[in-house]
């Protein structure tokens, strides 16, 4: 350890490298074990938030979806603070979007056709 | 060697993922240590591309045949097994030679290990580095495994990959050896600690081997440390691993937490809080 490192540590500005090694490993192994790279994880996070948001209003800023590992078991942990539930019509539309029910005035063939309508 | 065995042989893969972490050194020392405890032991060099188990055991000039010739029936198994001079309970079998173009299949590996296991109590398979074909061949015949790693991020990460593969293959138990431990660096937290590594990999620890110059000296001579009861730290560690494998209860002591005299303990504490030396 250099004198500089030592002073940094005394001042509590730098963690010992062994501790950093452990933290970095835990992070990288959570991804290794799930076979998800950060890019895919980010995409999954966005899609999960999208789906949840159809049903409830969530605090996107506070929302968090991450992989956590303990004892070789990796879990997908989502922490999504709910502001309020969506009003009923919005829920019906959300259900329709996933194909559970048809909104009364929807034309099925039109919905299936690809469209470049910007909405 | 006796042809009649009562208990089935323990077939143990020694692997790590990363190269150069101490697989071959462990295989050689463990082989000798088990043999000295009266176990009929065969060490199989599955790293045929970069084979060097023969060199560590001082048997490099005595290899005539390999598993390949046994499988092709150009020689008998007894002819291919190289018996150790001082420790006749130990024999070496190279899987192949570096000039080999076509490697054996996993089925070949299972056949040769089954033949060897008939006349042994322990079969130790020295695995090549990596997680590709070489690993898959070496692992094909293993019942249990020892994963060896050093307290470094890359070695631990690679060990984790290997553990995942062993788990999906149903190899069990899988135990851990932590090699090249530097107690001073661990005590000052400038190296992953023993608990850190066992927490992360979630494997039972079967041995802790300190960084030891004697390992290099013994390699130069082709005489494993466990051969002549050399009392060095690493020698003792290898002997203890052999005894634990046989079911003996030998406590594992974390050398970075070892209690010596009062003064040493005090210094340890200062070192821990300051990380000064
Ligand atoms: N406990 C130890 N202390 C000091 N050197 C070691 C120790 N274990 C292994 N080594 C050295 O590390 C190098 C790699 O060891 P080796 O057993 O050949 O690794 P692998 O078979 O995993 O590639 C060798 O030079 C060996 O002498
Ligand atoms: Mg090797």
mmCIF file of C-alpha atoms and ligand atoms in Angstrom:
data_model
loop_
_atom_site.group_PDB
_atom_site.id
_atom_site.type_symbol
_atom_site.label_atom_id
_atom_site.label_comp_id
_atom_site.label_asym_id
_atom_site.label_seq_id
_atom_site.Cartn_x
_atom_site.Cartn_y
_atom_site.Cartn_z
ATOM 1 C CA UNK A 1 0.000 0.000 0.000
ATOM 2 C CA UNK A 2 1.323 3.400 -0.913
ATOM 3 C CA UNK A 3 1.311 6.308 1.509
ATOM 4 C CA UNK A 4 -1.356 7.964 -0.612
ATOM 5 C CA UNK A 5 -3.601 4.892 -0.363
ATOM 6 C CA UNK A 6 -2.998 4.786 3.355
ATOM 7 C CA UNK A 7 -4.057 8.388 3.864
ATOM 8 C CA UNK A 8 -7.106 7.848 1.677
ATOM 9 C CA UNK A 9 -8.070 4.920 3.829
ATOM 10 C CA UNK A 10 -7.501 6.771 7.077
ATOM 11 C CA UNK A 11 -9.799 9.490 5.803
ATOM 12 C CA UNK A 12 -12.320 6.830 4.903
ATOM 13 C CA UNK A 13 -12.204 7.864 1.270
ATOM 14 C CA UNK A 14 -11.109 4.538 -0.144
ATOM 15 C CA UNK A 15 -12.227 1.005 0.609
ATOM 16 C CA UNK A 16 -9.591 -1.685 0.966
ATOM 17 C CA UNK A 17 -9.102 -3.463 -2.368
ATOM 18 C CA UNK A 18 -10.249 -6.801 -0.927
ATOM 19 C CA UNK A 19 -13.637 -5.298 -0.135
ATOM 20 C CA UNK A 20 -13.864 -3.791 -3.595
ATOM 21 C CA UNK A 21 -12.999 -7.191 -5.080
ATOM 22 C CA UNK A 22 -15.877 -8.804 -3.217
ATOM 23 C CA UNK A 23 -18.394 -6.175 -4.246
ATOM 24 C CA UNK A 24 -17.334 -6.297 -7.882
ATOM 25 C CA UNK A 25 -17.459 -10.090 -7.926
ATOM 26 C CA UNK A 26 -20.933 -10.238 -6.428
ATOM 27 C CA UNK A 27 -22.192 -7.956 -9.143
ATOM 28 C CA UNK A 28 -20.508 -9.681 -12.051
ATOM 29 C CA UNK A 29 -21.485 -13.151 -10.812
ATOM 30 C CA UNK A 30 -25.151 -12.216 -10.516
ATOM 31 C CA UNK A 31 -25.052 -11.502 -14.243
ATOM 32 C CA UNK A 32 -22.861 -14.509 -15.114
ATOM 33 C CA UNK A 33 -25.200 -16.836 -13.287
ATOM 34 C CA UNK A 34 -28.336 -15.532 -14.904
ATOM 35 C CA UNK A 35 -26.713 -15.421 -18.335
ATOM 36 C CA UNK A 36 -28.183 -11.962 -18.818
ATOM 37 C CA UNK A 37 -25.908 -9.195 -19.943
ATOM 38 C CA UNK A 38 -26.540 -5.671 -18.645
ATOM 39 C CA UNK A 39 -28.146 -4.677 -21.940
ATOM 40 C CA UNK A 40 -30.718 -7.476 -21.820
ATOM 41 C CA UNK A 41 -31.373 -6.758 -18.165
ATOM 42 C CA UNK A 42 -32.064 -3.111 -18.964
ATOM 43 C CA UNK A 43 -34.468 -4.123 -21.728
ATOM 44 C CA UNK A 44 -36.252 -6.525 -19.400
ATOM 45 C CA UNK A 45 -36.481 -3.809 -16.762
ATOM 46 C CA UNK A 46 -38.099 -1.420 -19.214
ATOM 47 C CA UNK A 47 -40.606 -4.024 -20.399
ATOM 48 C CA UNK A 48 -41.548 -5.035 -16.861
ATOM 49 C CA UNK A 49 -42.140 -1.396 -15.913
ATOM 50 C CA UNK A 50 -44.234 -0.956 -19.051
ATOM 51 C CA UNK A 51 -46.498 -3.879 -18.205
ATOM 52 C CA UNK A 52 -46.888 -2.916 -14.573
ATOM 53 C CA UNK A 53 -47.687 0.650 -15.546
ATOM 54 C CA UNK A 54 -50.729 -0.458 -17.493
ATOM 55 C CA UNK A 55 -52.320 -1.557 -14.263
ATOM 56 C CA UNK A 56 -50.975 0.767 -11.621
ATOM 57 C CA UNK A 57 -49.285 4.107 -11.608
ATOM 58 C CA UNK A 58 -45.766 3.580 -10.330
ATOM 59 C CA UNK A 59 -43.012 5.864 -9.292
ATOM 60 C CA UNK A 60 -40.537 5.333 -12.123
ATOM 61 C CA UNK A 61 -37.823 7.291 -10.371
ATOM 62 C CA UNK A 62 -38.019 5.074 -7.310
ATOM 63 C CA UNK A 63 -38.688 1.859 -9.224
ATOM 64 C CA UNK A 64 -35.908 -0.711 -9.279
ATOM 65 C CA UNK A 65 -35.543 -4.083 -10.972
ATOM 66 C CA UNK A 66 -32.322 -5.945 -10.293
ATOM 67 C CA UNK A 67 -30.663 -9.317 -9.895
ATOM 68 C CA UNK A 68 -29.603 -10.345 -6.430
ATOM 69 C CA UNK A 69 -27.590 -13.406 -5.533
ATOM 70 C CA UNK A 70 -27.360 -15.295 -2.316
ATOM 71 C CA UNK A 71 -26.073 -18.838 -1.794
ATOM 72 C CA UNK A 72 -25.791 -19.444 -5.544
ATOM 73 C CA UNK A 73 -29.460 -18.616 -6.051
ATOM 74 C CA UNK A 74 -30.090 -15.568 -8.196
ATOM 75 C CA UNK A 75 -33.412 -13.806 -7.866
ATOM 76 C CA UNK A 76 -35.034 -11.094 -9.928
ATOM 77 C CA UNK A 77 -36.089 -8.489 -7.401
ATOM 78 C CA UNK A 78 -38.521 -5.740 -8.369
ATOM 79 C CA UNK A 79 -39.244 -2.907 -5.995
ATOM 80 C CA UNK A 80 -41.941 -0.709 -7.550
ATOM 81 C CA UNK A 81 -43.647 1.817 -5.277
ATOM 82 C CA UNK A 82 -47.299 2.150 -6.362
ATOM 83 C CA UNK A 83 -48.794 5.657 -6.468
ATOM 84 C CA UNK A 84 -52.367 4.590 -7.260
ATOM 85 C CA UNK A 85 -54.339 2.061 -9.249
ATOM 86 C CA UNK A 86 -55.478 2.946 -12.751
ATOM 87 C CA UNK A 87 -59.157 3.837 -13.284
ATOM 88 C CA UNK A 88 -61.317 1.020 -14.632
ATOM 89 C CA UNK A 89 -61.428 1.994 -18.368
ATOM 90 C CA UNK A 90 -57.652 2.080 -18.448
ATOM 91 C CA UNK A 91 -57.556 -1.398 -16.918
ATOM 92 C CA UNK A 92 -59.894 -2.744 -19.591
ATOM 93 C CA UNK A 93 -57.676 -1.263 -22.282
ATOM 94 C CA UNK A 94 -54.618 -2.750 -20.626
ATOM 95 C CA UNK A 95 -56.214 -6.173 -20.550
ATOM 96 C CA UNK A 96 -57.147 -5.824 -24.204
ATOM 97 C CA UNK A 97 -53.594 -4.960 -25.102
ATOM 98 C CA UNK A 98 -52.442 -8.329 -23.809
ATOM 99 C CA UNK A 99 -55.309 -10.105 -25.590
ATOM 100 C CA UNK A 100 -57.436 -10.988 -22.568
ATOM 101 C CA UNK A 101 -60.534 -9.132 -23.751
ATOM 102 C CA UNK A 102 -61.595 -7.077 -26.710
ATOM 103 C CA UNK A 103 -62.559 -3.463 -26.228
ATOM 104 C CA UNK A 104 -66.110 -3.009 -27.611
ATOM 105 C CA UNK A 105 -65.210 -1.048 -30.764
ATOM 106 C CA UNK A 106 -61.952 -2.742 -31.740
ATOM 107 C CA UNK A 107 -61.528 -4.274 -35.167
ATOM 108 C CA UNK A 108 -59.447 -7.429 -34.737
ATOM 109 C CA UNK A 109 -58.121 -7.614 -38.292
ATOM 110 C CA UNK A 110 -56.997 -4.027 -38.167
ATOM 111 C CA UNK A 111 -55.193 -4.582 -34.894
ATOM 112 C CA UNK A 112 -53.201 -7.476 -36.288
ATOM 113 C CA UNK A 113 -52.179 -5.621 -39.420
ATOM 114 C CA UNK A 114 -48.825 -3.891 -39.182
ATOM 115 C CA UNK A 115 -49.247 -0.180 -39.071
ATOM 116 C CA UNK A 116 -46.918 2.751 -39.259
ATOM 117 C CA UNK A 117 -49.487 5.017 -37.723
ATOM 118 C CA UNK A 118 -47.505 7.251 -35.344
ATOM 119 C CA UNK A 119 -50.423 7.227 -32.843
ATOM 120 C CA UNK B 1 -2.201 -53.507 -7.114
ATOM 121 C CA UNK B 2 -5.075 -55.676 -6.094
ATOM 122 C CA UNK B 3 -7.798 -56.403 -8.642
ATOM 123 C CA UNK B 4 -10.526 -56.908 -6.046
ATOM 124 C CA UNK B 5 -12.073 -53.797 -4.562
ATOM 125 C CA UNK B 6 -14.869 -53.737 -2.039
ATOM 126 C CA UNK B 7 -15.891 -50.063 -2.031
ATOM 127 C CA UNK B 8 -16.239 -48.259 -5.335
ATOM 128 C CA UNK B 9 -13.362 -45.918 -6.049
ATOM 129 C CA UNK B 10 -13.697 -42.207 -5.340
ATOM 130 C CA UNK B 11 -13.369 -40.493 -8.720
ATOM 131 C CA UNK B 12 -12.494 -36.851 -8.141
ATOM 132 C CA UNK B 13 -12.067 -34.144 -10.773
ATOM 133 C CA UNK B 14 -9.559 -31.413 -9.873
ATOM 134 C CA UNK B 15 -10.598 -28.299 -11.796
ATOM 135 C CA UNK B 16 -10.555 -24.510 -11.705
ATOM 136 C CA UNK B 17 -11.642 -22.893 -14.950
ATOM 137 C CA UNK B 18 -8.693 -20.517 -14.953
ATOM 138 C CA UNK B 19 -5.213 -21.855 -15.717
ATOM 139 C CA UNK B 20 -2.207 -21.598 -13.414
ATOM 140 C CA UNK B 21 -4.080 -21.599 -10.122
ATOM 141 C CA UNK B 22 -2.581 -24.867 -8.818
ATOM 142 C CA UNK B 23 -4.586 -27.841 -10.167
ATOM 143 C CA UNK B 24 -1.597 -29.932 -11.170
ATOM 144 C CA UNK B 25 0.335 -29.115 -7.999
ATOM 145 C CA UNK B 26 -2.690 -30.132 -5.927
ATOM 146 C CA UNK B 27 -3.207 -33.357 -7.899
ATOM 147 C CA UNK B 28 0.438 -34.404 -7.468
ATOM 148 C CA UNK B 29 0.592 -33.609 -3.748
ATOM 149 C CA UNK B 30 -2.805 -35.083 -2.987
ATOM 150 C CA UNK B 31 -1.936 -38.220 -4.935
ATOM 151 C CA UNK B 32 1.222 -38.771 -2.909
ATOM 152 C CA UNK B 33 -0.491 -37.902 0.379
ATOM 153 C CA UNK B 34 -3.351 -40.352 -0.226
ATOM 154 C CA UNK B 35 -0.911 -43.070 -1.281
ATOM 155 C CA UNK B 36 1.063 -42.550 1.902
ATOM 156 C CA UNK B 37 -2.145 -43.034 3.885
ATOM 157 C CA UNK B 38 -2.433 -46.473 2.271
ATOM 158 C CA UNK B 39 -4.930 -45.609 -0.444
ATOM 159 C CA UNK B 40 -4.366 -47.114 -3.871
ATOM 160 C CA UNK B 41 -4.356 -43.954 -5.937
ATOM 161 C CA UNK B 42 -4.223 -43.257 -9.655
ATOM 162 C CA UNK B 43 -3.665 -39.734 -10.964
ATOM 163 C CA UNK B 44 -4.920 -39.197 -14.484
ATOM 164 C CA UNK B 45 -3.499 -36.354 -16.540
ATOM 165 C CA UNK B 46 -6.466 -35.205 -18.618
ATOM 166 C CA UNK B 47 -4.558 -32.118 -19.742
ATOM 167 C CA UNK B 48 -2.969 -33.929 -22.672
ATOM 168 C CA UNK B 49 -2.214 -30.772 -24.640
ATOM 169 C CA UNK B 50 -0.063 -29.265 -21.894
ATOM 170 C CA UNK B 51 0.671 -32.300 -19.878
ATOM 171 C CA UNK B 52 2.912 -31.774 -16.862
ATOM 172 C CA UNK B 53 1.661 -33.913 -14.023
ATOM 173 C CA UNK B 54 4.466 -36.329 -14.960
ATOM 174 C CA UNK B 55 7.012 -33.547 -14.437
ATOM 175 C CA UNK B 56 5.726 -32.582 -10.990
ATOM 176 C CA UNK B 57 5.841 -36.229 -9.921
ATOM 177 C CA UNK B 58 9.329 -36.776 -11.354
ATOM 178 C CA UNK B 59 8.001 -39.434 -13.736
ATOM 179 C CA UNK B 60 8.610 -37.655 -17.037
ATOM 180 C CA UNK B 61 11.162 -40.197 -18.284
ATOM 181 C CA UNK B 62 9.089 -43.235 -17.509
ATOM 182 C CA UNK B 63 6.056 -42.703 -19.706
ATOM 183 C CA UNK B 64 5.798 -45.168 -22.569
ATOM 184 C CA UNK B 65 2.092 -45.593 -23.181
ATOM 185 C CA UNK B 66 -1.007 -43.500 -22.568
ATOM 186 C CA UNK B 67 -4.727 -44.133 -22.137
ATOM 187 C CA UNK B 68 -5.012 -43.889 -25.903
ATOM 188 C CA UNK B 69 -2.974 -47.076 -26.454
ATOM 189 C CA UNK B 70 -4.910 -48.859 -23.727
ATOM 190 C CA UNK B 71 -8.202 -47.983 -25.412
ATOM 191 C CA UNK B 72 -6.824 -49.052 -28.803
ATOM 192 C CA UNK B 73 -5.737 -52.305 -27.125
ATOM 193 C CA UNK B 74 -2.139 -51.925 -28.270
ATOM 194 C CA UNK B 75 -1.092 -52.318 -24.633
ATOM 195 C CA UNK B 76 -2.538 -53.496 -21.350
ATOM 196 C CA UNK B 77 -3.575 -51.064 -18.609
ATOM 197 C CA UNK B 78 -0.750 -52.307 -16.349
ATOM 198 C CA UNK B 79 1.797 -51.302 -18.969
ATOM 199 C CA UNK B 80 0.462 -47.769 -19.222
ATOM 200 C CA UNK B 81 0.219 -47.125 -15.480
ATOM 201 C CA UNK B 82 3.488 -45.555 -14.299
ATOM 202 C CA UNK B 83 4.153 -46.568 -10.725
ATOM 203 C CA UNK B 84 5.867 -44.061 -8.454
ATOM 204 C CA UNK B 85 9.275 -45.245 -7.249
ATOM 205 C CA UNK B 86 9.103 -44.241 -3.593
ATOM 206 C CA UNK B 87 5.348 -44.486 -3.274
ATOM 207 C CA UNK B 88 4.155 -47.675 -4.997
ATOM 208 C CA UNK B 89 0.536 -47.010 -3.986
ATOM 209 C CA UNK B 90 0.537 -44.212 -6.529
ATOM 210 C CA UNK B 91 0.405 -44.576 -10.298
ATOM 211 C CA UNK B 92 0.182 -42.024 -13.088
ATOM 212 C CA UNK B 93 -1.773 -42.444 -16.288
ATOM 213 C CA UNK B 94 -1.453 -39.804 -19.012
ATOM 214 C CA UNK B 95 -4.657 -39.531 -21.047
ATOM 215 C CA UNK B 96 -2.710 -38.858 -24.228
ATOM 216 C CA UNK B 97 0.313 -37.149 -25.615
ATOM 217 C CA UNK B 98 0.699 -33.632 -27.003
ATOM 218 C CA UNK B 99 1.224 -34.963 -30.548
ATOM 219 C CA UNK B 100 -2.233 -36.460 -30.536
ATOM 220 C CA UNK B 101 -4.429 -34.918 -33.198
ATOM 221 C CA UNK B 102 -7.750 -36.458 -32.306
ATOM 222 C CA UNK B 103 -8.772 -36.274 -28.714
ATOM 223 C CA UNK B 104 -10.646 -39.052 -26.957
ATOM 224 C CA UNK B 105 -14.396 -38.705 -26.590
ATOM 225 C CA UNK B 106 -16.221 -38.411 -23.240
ATOM 226 C CA UNK B 107 -17.159 -42.087 -23.705
ATOM 227 C CA UNK B 108 -13.476 -43.037 -24.062
ATOM 228 C CA UNK B 109 -12.804 -41.166 -20.856
ATOM 229 C CA UNK B 110 -15.559 -43.046 -19.054
ATOM 230 C CA UNK B 111 -14.196 -46.373 -20.306
ATOM 231 C CA UNK B 112 -10.621 -45.729 -19.216
ATOM 232 C CA UNK B 113 -11.646 -44.348 -15.825
ATOM 233 C CA UNK B 114 -13.893 -47.351 -15.215
ATOM 234 C CA UNK B 115 -10.926 -49.653 -15.935
ATOM 235 C CA UNK B 116 -8.636 -47.720 -13.609
ATOM 236 C CA UNK B 117 -11.281 -47.462 -10.879
ATOM 237 C CA UNK B 118 -11.475 -51.242 -10.649
ATOM 238 C CA UNK B 119 -8.051 -51.352 -9.072
ATOM 239 C CA UNK B 120 -7.982 -48.105 -7.099
ATOM 240 C CA UNK B 121 -9.428 -46.439 -4.028
ATOM 241 C CA UNK B 122 -8.945 -42.939 -5.403
ATOM 242 C CA UNK B 123 -8.790 -41.684 -8.985
ATOM 243 C CA UNK B 124 -7.766 -38.021 -9.284
ATOM 244 C CA UNK B 125 -8.352 -36.390 -12.653
ATOM 245 C CA UNK B 126 -6.172 -33.348 -13.395
ATOM 246 C CA UNK B 127 -8.450 -31.189 -15.544
ATOM 247 C CA UNK B 128 -7.245 -28.834 -18.274
ATOM 248 C CA UNK B 129 -8.061 -25.126 -17.945
ATOM 249 C CA UNK B 130 -11.119 -23.725 -19.676
ATOM 250 C CA UNK B 131 -14.716 -24.889 -19.888
ATOM 251 C CA UNK B 132 -14.697 -26.291 -23.411
ATOM 252 C CA UNK B 133 -14.123 -29.800 -24.773
ATOM 253 C CA UNK B 134 -11.091 -30.554 -22.594
ATOM 254 C CA UNK B 135 -13.106 -29.828 -19.486
ATOM 255 C CA UNK B 136 -16.136 -31.759 -20.715
ATOM 256 C CA UNK B 137 -14.004 -34.826 -21.456
ATOM 257 C CA UNK B 138 -12.263 -34.697 -18.116
ATOM 258 C CA UNK B 139 -15.562 -34.194 -16.294
ATOM 259 C CA UNK B 140 -17.369 -36.991 -18.127
ATOM 260 C CA UNK B 141 -16.199 -39.711 -15.766
ATOM 261 C CA UNK B 142 -16.014 -37.746 -12.507
ATOM 262 C CA UNK B 143 -18.322 -38.506 -9.608
ATOM 263 C CA UNK B 144 -17.160 -35.698 -7.328
ATOM 264 C CA UNK B 145 -14.961 -32.646 -7.734
ATOM 265 C CA UNK B 146 -12.548 -30.311 -6.036
ATOM 266 C CA UNK B 147 -12.590 -26.778 -7.380
ATOM 267 C CA UNK B 148 -9.374 -24.928 -6.679
ATOM 268 C CA UNK B 149 -9.097 -21.165 -6.830
ATOM 269 C CA UNK B 150 -6.943 -18.292 -5.617
ATOM 270 C CA UNK B 151 -8.294 -15.211 -3.815
ATOM 271 C CA UNK B 152 -8.344 -13.161 -7.003
ATOM 272 C CA UNK B 153 -11.341 -11.837 -8.903
ATOM 273 C CA UNK B 154 -10.644 -13.573 -12.215
ATOM 274 C CA UNK B 155 -9.930 -16.963 -10.621
ATOM 275 C CA UNK B 156 -13.056 -16.783 -8.455
ATOM 276 C CA UNK B 157 -15.210 -15.762 -11.384
ATOM 277 C CA UNK B 158 -13.946 -18.667 -13.504
ATOM 278 C CA UNK B 159 -14.380 -21.069 -10.587
ATOM 279 C CA UNK B 160 -18.005 -19.958 -10.394
ATOM 280 C CA UNK B 161 -18.559 -20.862 -14.035
ATOM 281 C CA UNK B 162 -17.097 -24.304 -13.475
ATOM 282 C CA UNK B 163 -19.213 -24.866 -10.361
ATOM 283 C CA UNK B 164 -22.324 -24.045 -12.394
ATOM 284 C CA UNK B 165 -21.326 -26.623 -15.018
ATOM 285 C CA UNK B 166 -20.570 -29.278 -12.381
ATOM 286 C CA UNK B 167 -23.955 -28.656 -10.755
ATOM 287 C CA UNK B 168 -25.845 -29.142 -14.001
ATOM 288 C CA UNK B 169 -23.903 -32.356 -14.604
ATOM 289 C CA UNK B 170 -24.865 -33.704 -11.204
ATOM 290 C CA UNK B 171 -21.271 -34.021 -9.988
ATOM 291 C CA UNK B 172 -21.381 -34.082 -6.172
ATOM 292 C CA UNK B 173 -20.014 -33.321 -3.709
ATOM 293 C CA UNK B 174 -18.089 -30.334 -5.026
ATOM 294 C CA UNK B 175 -15.595 -28.989 -2.498
ATOM 295 C CA UNK B 176 -13.317 -25.974 -2.523
ATOM 296 C CA UNK B 177 -9.567 -25.511 -2.086
ATOM 297 C CA UNK B 178 -8.328 -21.957 -1.681
ATOM 298 C CA UNK B 179 -4.721 -21.730 -2.880
ATOM 299 C CA UNK B 180 -1.929 -19.154 -2.596
ATOM 300 C CA UNK B 181 -3.394 -17.577 0.520
ATOM 301 C CA UNK B 182 -1.363 -14.618 1.813
ATOM 302 C CA UNK B 183 -2.379 -14.167 5.444
ATOM 303 C CA UNK B 184 -0.862 -10.681 5.752
ATOM 304 C CA UNK B 185 -2.680 -9.302 2.741
ATOM 305 C CA UNK B 186 -5.897 -10.934 3.879
ATOM 306 C CA UNK B 187 -5.563 -9.501 7.358
ATOM 307 C CA UNK B 188 -5.170 -6.013 5.925
ATOM 308 C CA UNK B 189 -8.124 -6.660 3.608
ATOM 309 C CA UNK B 190 -6.043 -6.081 0.524
ATOM 310 C CA UNK B 191 -7.047 -9.515 -0.715
ATOM 311 C CA UNK B 192 -10.339 -11.410 -0.795
ATOM 312 C CA UNK B 193 -10.703 -13.142 2.565
ATOM 313 C CA UNK B 194 -11.404 -16.844 3.133
ATOM 314 C CA UNK B 195 -14.996 -16.063 4.165
ATOM 315 C CA UNK B 196 -15.476 -13.800 1.168
ATOM 316 C CA UNK B 197 -14.574 -16.591 -1.239
ATOM 317 C CA UNK B 198 -16.630 -19.281 0.502
ATOM 318 C CA UNK B 199 -19.609 -16.884 0.739
ATOM 319 C CA UNK B 200 -19.434 -16.070 -2.932
ATOM 320 C CA UNK B 201 -18.918 -19.612 -4.209
ATOM 321 C CA UNK B 202 -21.083 -21.288 -1.531
ATOM 322 C CA UNK B 203 -18.982 -24.453 -1.407
ATOM 323 C CA UNK B 204 -17.653 -26.336 1.609
ATOM 324 C CA UNK B 205 -13.972 -25.658 2.104
ATOM 325 C CA UNK B 206 -11.761 -28.759 2.099
ATOM 326 C CA UNK B 207 -8.399 -26.983 2.211
ATOM 327 C CA UNK B 208 -6.481 -23.739 2.561
ATOM 328 C CA UNK B 209 -3.007 -23.650 1.030
ATOM 329 C CA UNK B 210 -0.746 -20.721 1.792
ATOM 330 C CA UNK B 211 1.558 -19.122 -0.734
ATOM 331 C CA UNK B 212 4.754 -21.118 -0.186
ATOM 332 C CA UNK B 213 8.172 -20.918 -1.860
ATOM 333 C CA UNK B 214 8.694 -24.594 -1.112
ATOM 334 C CA UNK B 215 6.140 -25.380 -3.821
ATOM 335 C CA UNK B 216 8.562 -24.039 -6.412
ATOM 336 C CA UNK B 217 11.534 -25.856 -4.902
ATOM 337 C CA UNK B 218 9.646 -29.151 -4.936
ATOM 338 C CA UNK B 219 8.528 -28.589 -8.524
ATOM 339 C CA UNK B 220 12.146 -28.047 -9.556
ATOM 340 C CA UNK B 221 13.078 -31.383 -8.034
ATOM 341 C CA UNK B 222 10.070 -33.353 -9.248
ATOM 342 C CA UNK B 223 9.359 -34.353 -5.668
ATOM 343 C CA UNK B 224 5.962 -33.255 -4.333
ATOM 344 C CA UNK B 225 6.092 -31.661 -0.879
ATOM 345 C CA UNK B 226 4.006 -34.444 0.606
ATOM 346 C CA UNK B 227 6.602 -37.040 -0.416
ATOM 347 C CA UNK B 228 9.152 -36.493 2.316
ATOM 348 C CA UNK B 229 7.046 -35.149 5.135
ATOM 349 C CA UNK B 230 8.441 -31.675 4.528
ATOM 350 C CA UNK B 231 6.902 -29.584 7.302
ATOM 351 C CA UNK B 232 6.217 -26.480 5.200
ATOM 352 C CA UNK B 233 2.841 -24.760 5.310
ATOM 353 C CA UNK B 234 1.717 -26.004 1.917
ATOM 354 C CA UNK B 235 2.859 -29.584 2.648
ATOM 355 C CA UNK B 236 0.754 -29.684 5.784
ATOM 356 C CA UNK B 237 -2.218 -28.227 3.942
ATOM 357 C CA UNK B 238 -2.061 -30.904 1.218
ATOM 358 C CA UNK B 239 -1.786 -33.674 3.815
ATOM 359 C CA UNK B 240 -4.805 -32.316 5.647
ATOM 360 C CA UNK B 241 -6.854 -32.221 2.451
ATOM 361 C CA UNK B 242 -6.052 -35.906 1.885
ATOM 362 C CA UNK B 243 -7.161 -36.767 5.419
ATOM 363 C CA UNK B 244 -10.370 -34.720 5.139
ATOM 364 C CA UNK B 245 -11.210 -36.522 1.891
ATOM 365 C CA UNK B 246 -11.028 -39.785 3.820
ATOM 366 C CA UNK B 247 -13.525 -38.445 6.316
ATOM 367 C CA UNK B 248 -11.217 -37.316 9.103
ATOM 368 C CA UNK B 249 -12.365 -34.243 10.995
ATOM 369 C CA UNK B 250 -9.525 -31.772 10.865
ATOM 370 C CA UNK B 251 -10.386 -28.188 11.741
ATOM 371 C CA UNK B 252 -9.608 -25.558 9.131
ATOM 372 C CA UNK B 253 -7.885 -22.519 10.470
ATOM 373 C CA UNK B 254 -8.013 -19.226 8.649
ATOM 374 C CA UNK B 255 -4.332 -18.201 8.687
ATOM 375 C CA UNK B 256 -5.239 -14.531 8.432
ATOM 376 C CA UNK B 257 -7.052 -14.829 11.760
ATOM 377 C CA UNK B 258 -4.497 -17.100 13.416
ATOM 378 C CA UNK B 259 -3.923 -16.178 17.050
ATOM 379 C CA UNK B 260 -0.329 -16.079 17.935
ATOM 380 C CA UNK B 261 1.168 -14.190 20.854
ATOM 381 C CA UNK B 262 -0.390 -11.143 22.404
ATOM 382 C CA UNK B 263 1.955 -8.891 20.506
ATOM 383 C CA UNK B 264 1.171 -10.507 17.196
ATOM 384 C CA UNK B 265 -2.530 -10.172 17.900
ATOM 385 C CA UNK B 266 -2.092 -6.515 18.724
ATOM 386 C CA UNK B 267 -0.096 -5.935 15.560
ATOM 387 C CA UNK B 268 -2.753 -7.773 13.611
ATOM 388 C CA UNK B 269 -5.381 -5.451 14.995
ATOM 389 C CA UNK B 270 -3.335 -2.384 14.120
ATOM 390 C CA UNK B 271 -2.731 -3.775 10.679
ATOM 391 C CA UNK B 272 -6.419 -4.412 10.185
ATOM 392 C CA UNK B 273 -7.522 -0.958 11.178
ATOM 393 C CA UNK B 274 -4.772 0.909 9.416
ATOM 394 C CA UNK B 275 -3.828 -1.437 6.585
ATOM 395 C CA UNK B 276 -0.346 -0.007 7.076
ATOM 396 C CA UNK B 277 1.833 -3.067 6.562
HETATM 397 N N1 LIG C 1 0.640 -22.642 -2.799
HETATM 398 C C1 LIG C 1 1.496 -22.212 -3.740
HETATM 399 N N2 LIG C 1 2.532 -21.418 -3.408
HETATM 400 C C2 LIG C 1 3.398 -20.969 -4.360
HETATM 401 N N3 LIG C 1 3.324 -21.288 -5.656
HETATM 402 C C3 LIG C 1 2.313 -22.078 -6.066
HETATM 403 C C4 LIG C 1 1.351 -22.594 -5.137
HETATM 404 N N4 LIG C 1 0.475 -23.358 -5.841
HETATM 405 C C5 LIG C 1 0.871 -23.331 -7.144
HETATM 406 N N5 LIG C 1 1.963 -22.556 -7.285
HETATM 407 C C6 LIG C 1 2.679 -22.270 -8.557
HETATM 408 O O1 LIG C 1 1.737 -21.786 -9.495
HETATM 409 C C7 LIG C 1 2.058 -22.231 -10.815
HETATM 410 C C8 LIG C 1 0.860 -22.932 -11.448
HETATM 411 O O2 LIG C 1 0.576 -24.147 -10.756
HETATM 412 P P1 LIG C 1 -0.052 -25.404 -11.492
HETATM 413 O O3 LIG C 1 -0.289 -26.433 -10.460
HETATM 414 O O4 LIG C 1 0.762 -25.803 -12.670
HETATM 415 O O5 LIG C 1 -1.430 -24.772 -11.983
HETATM 416 P P2 LIG C 1 -2.518 -25.361 -13.015
HETATM 417 O O6 LIG C 1 -2.326 -26.833 -13.109
HETATM 418 O O7 LIG C 1 -3.824 -24.986 -12.393
HETATM 419 O O8 LIG C 1 -2.287 -24.658 -14.310
HETATM 420 C C9 LIG C 1 3.258 -23.137 -10.674
HETATM 421 O O9 LIG C 1 4.404 -22.402 -11.020
HETATM 422 C C10 LIG C 1 3.269 -23.509 -9.198
HETATM 423 O O10 LIG C 1 4.563 -23.760 -8.735
HETATM 424 MG MG1 LIG C 2 -2.007 -28.028 -14.937
#
